[in-house]
């Protein structure tokens, strides 16, 4: 009984996390720096108003 409950809780948590990550991927699909908190390339691109991966 307890094993079943723990398994159900674990599966619900895993499905919830996967759904959240998929949602984040769709929300930030146009941002090549998704998940990056602050590399120099991102700061320079933000300063110039361009995306980091745009051609010059």
mmCIF file with all atom_site columns, C-alpha atoms in Angstrom, residues 6-54:
data_model
loop_
_atom_site.group_PDB
_atom_site.id
_atom_site.type_symbol
_atom_site.label_atom_id
_atom_site.label_alt_id
_atom_site.label_comp_id
_atom_site.label_asym_id
_atom_site.label_entity_id
_atom_site.label_seq_id
_atom_site.pdbx_PDB_ins_code
_atom_site.Cartn_x
_atom_site.Cartn_y
_atom_site.Cartn_z
_atom_site.occupancy
_atom_site.B_iso_or_equiv
_atom_site.pdbx_formal_charge
_atom_site.auth_seq_id
_atom_site.auth_comp_id
_atom_site.auth_asym_id
_atom_site.auth_atom_id
_atom_site.pdbx_PDB_model_num
ATOM 1  C CA . UNK A 1 6  ? 5.018  6.489  -2.985  1.00 0.00 ? 6  UNK A CA 1
ATOM 2  C CA . UNK A 1 7  ? 5.183  5.324  -6.594  1.00 0.00 ? 7  UNK A CA 1
ATOM 3  C CA . UNK A 1 8  ? 2.105  7.387  -7.465  1.00 0.00 ? 8  UNK A CA 1
ATOM 4  C CA . UNK A 1 9  ? 3.579  10.471 -5.774  1.00 0.00 ? 9  UNK A CA 1
ATOM 5  C CA . UNK A 1 10 ? 6.884  9.973  -7.582  1.00 0.00 ? 10 UNK A CA 1
ATOM 6  C CA . UNK A 1 11 ? 5.183  9.523  -10.954 1.00 0.00 ? 11 UNK A CA 1
ATOM 7  C CA . UNK A 1 12 ? 2.990  12.594 -10.430 1.00 0.00 ? 12 UNK A CA 1
ATOM 8  C CA . UNK A 1 13 ? 6.059  14.645 -9.561  1.00 0.00 ? 13 UNK A CA 1
ATOM 9  C CA . UNK A 1 14 ? 7.945  13.358 -12.617 1.00 0.00 ? 14 UNK A CA 1
ATOM 10 C CA . UNK A 1 15 ? 5.028  14.050 -14.972 1.00 0.00 ? 15 UNK A CA 1
ATOM 11 C CA . UNK A 1 16 ? 4.565  17.503 -13.455 1.00 0.00 ? 16 UNK A CA 1
ATOM 12 C CA . UNK A 1 17 ? 8.230  18.345 -13.873 1.00 0.00 ? 17 UNK A CA 1
ATOM 13 C CA . UNK A 1 18 ? 8.259  17.097 -17.464 1.00 0.00 ? 18 UNK A CA 1
ATOM 14 C CA . UNK A 1 19 ? 5.161  19.162 -18.266 1.00 0.00 ? 19 UNK A CA 1
ATOM 15 C CA . UNK A 1 20 ? 6.752  22.249 -16.713 1.00 0.00 ? 20 UNK A CA 1
ATOM 16 C CA . UNK A 1 21 ? 9.983  21.768 -18.716 1.00 0.00 ? 21 UNK A CA 1
ATOM 17 C CA . UNK A 1 22 ? 8.048  21.260 -21.962 1.00 0.00 ? 22 UNK A CA 1
ATOM 18 C CA . UNK A 1 23 ? 6.022  24.406 -21.248 1.00 0.00 ? 23 UNK A CA 1
ATOM 19 C CA . UNK A 1 24 ? 9.228  26.369 -20.599 1.00 0.00 ? 24 UNK A CA 1
ATOM 20 C CA . UNK A 1 25 ? 10.716 25.084 -23.844 1.00 0.00 ? 25 UNK A CA 1
ATOM 21 C CA . UNK A 1 26 ? 7.705  26.321 -25.819 1.00 0.00 ? 26 UNK A CA 1
ATOM 22 C CA . UNK A 1 27 ? 7.573  29.671 -24.027 1.00 0.00 ? 27 UNK A CA 1
ATOM 23 C CA . UNK A 1 28 ? 11.263 30.364 -24.684 1.00 0.00 ? 28 UNK A CA 1
ATOM 24 C CA . UNK A 1 29 ? 11.626 28.697 -28.076 1.00 0.00 ? 29 UNK A CA 1
ATOM 25 C CA . UNK A 1 30 ? 12.850 31.918 -29.728 1.00 0.00 ? 30 UNK A CA 1
ATOM 26 C CA . UNK A 1 31 ? 15.513 32.588 -27.062 1.00 0.00 ? 31 UNK A CA 1
ATOM 27 C CA . UNK A 1 32 ? 18.802 30.767 -27.720 1.00 0.00 ? 32 UNK A CA 1
ATOM 28 C CA . UNK A 1 33 ? 19.969 31.597 -24.193 1.00 0.00 ? 33 UNK A CA 1
ATOM 29 C CA . UNK A 1 34 ? 17.174 29.807 -22.376 1.00 0.00 ? 34 UNK A CA 1
ATOM 30 C CA . UNK A 1 35 ? 18.511 28.689 -19.023 1.00 0.00 ? 35 UNK A CA 1
ATOM 31 C CA . UNK A 1 36 ? 21.582 30.876 -19.254 1.00 0.00 ? 36 UNK A CA 1
ATOM 32 C CA . UNK A 1 37 ? 21.707 33.286 -16.322 1.00 0.00 ? 37 UNK A CA 1
ATOM 33 C CA . UNK A 1 38 ? 24.287 35.649 -17.659 1.00 0.00 ? 38 UNK A CA 1
ATOM 34 C CA . UNK A 1 39 ? 27.067 34.903 -20.062 1.00 0.00 ? 39 UNK A CA 1
ATOM 35 C CA . UNK A 1 40 ? 28.920 37.760 -21.741 1.00 0.00 ? 40 UNK A CA 1
ATOM 36 C CA . UNK A 1 41 ? 27.401 36.954 -25.129 1.00 0.00 ? 41 UNK A CA 1
ATOM 37 C CA . UNK A 1 42 ? 23.889 37.392 -23.741 1.00 0.00 ? 42 UNK A CA 1
ATOM 38 C CA . UNK A 1 43 ? 24.771 40.717 -22.114 1.00 0.00 ? 43 UNK A CA 1
ATOM 39 C CA . UNK A 1 44 ? 26.316 42.041 -25.323 1.00 0.00 ? 44 UNK A CA 1
ATOM 40 C CA . UNK A 1 45 ? 23.333 40.934 -27.379 1.00 0.00 ? 45 UNK A CA 1
ATOM 41 C CA . UNK A 1 46 ? 20.916 42.535 -24.931 1.00 0.00 ? 46 UNK A CA 1
ATOM 42 C CA . UNK A 1 47 ? 22.906 45.763 -25.046 1.00 0.00 ? 47 UNK A CA 1
ATOM 43 C CA . UNK A 1 48 ? 22.835 45.878 -28.862 1.00 0.00 ? 48 UNK A CA 1
ATOM 44 C CA . UNK A 1 49 ? 19.215 44.716 -29.103 1.00 0.00 ? 49 UNK A CA 1
ATOM 45 C CA . UNK A 1 50 ? 20.070 41.576 -31.072 1.00 0.00 ? 50 UNK A CA 1
ATOM 46 C CA . UNK A 1 51 ? 19.815 37.890 -30.411 1.00 0.00 ? 51 UNK A CA 1
ATOM 47 C CA . UNK A 1 52 ? 23.176 36.230 -29.750 1.00 0.00 ? 52 UNK A CA 1
ATOM 48 C CA . UNK A 1 53 ? 22.893 33.861 -32.720 1.00 0.00 ? 53 UNK A CA 1
ATOM 49 C CA . UNK A 1 54 ? 21.883 36.377 -35.393 1.00 0.00 ? 54 UNK A CA 1
#
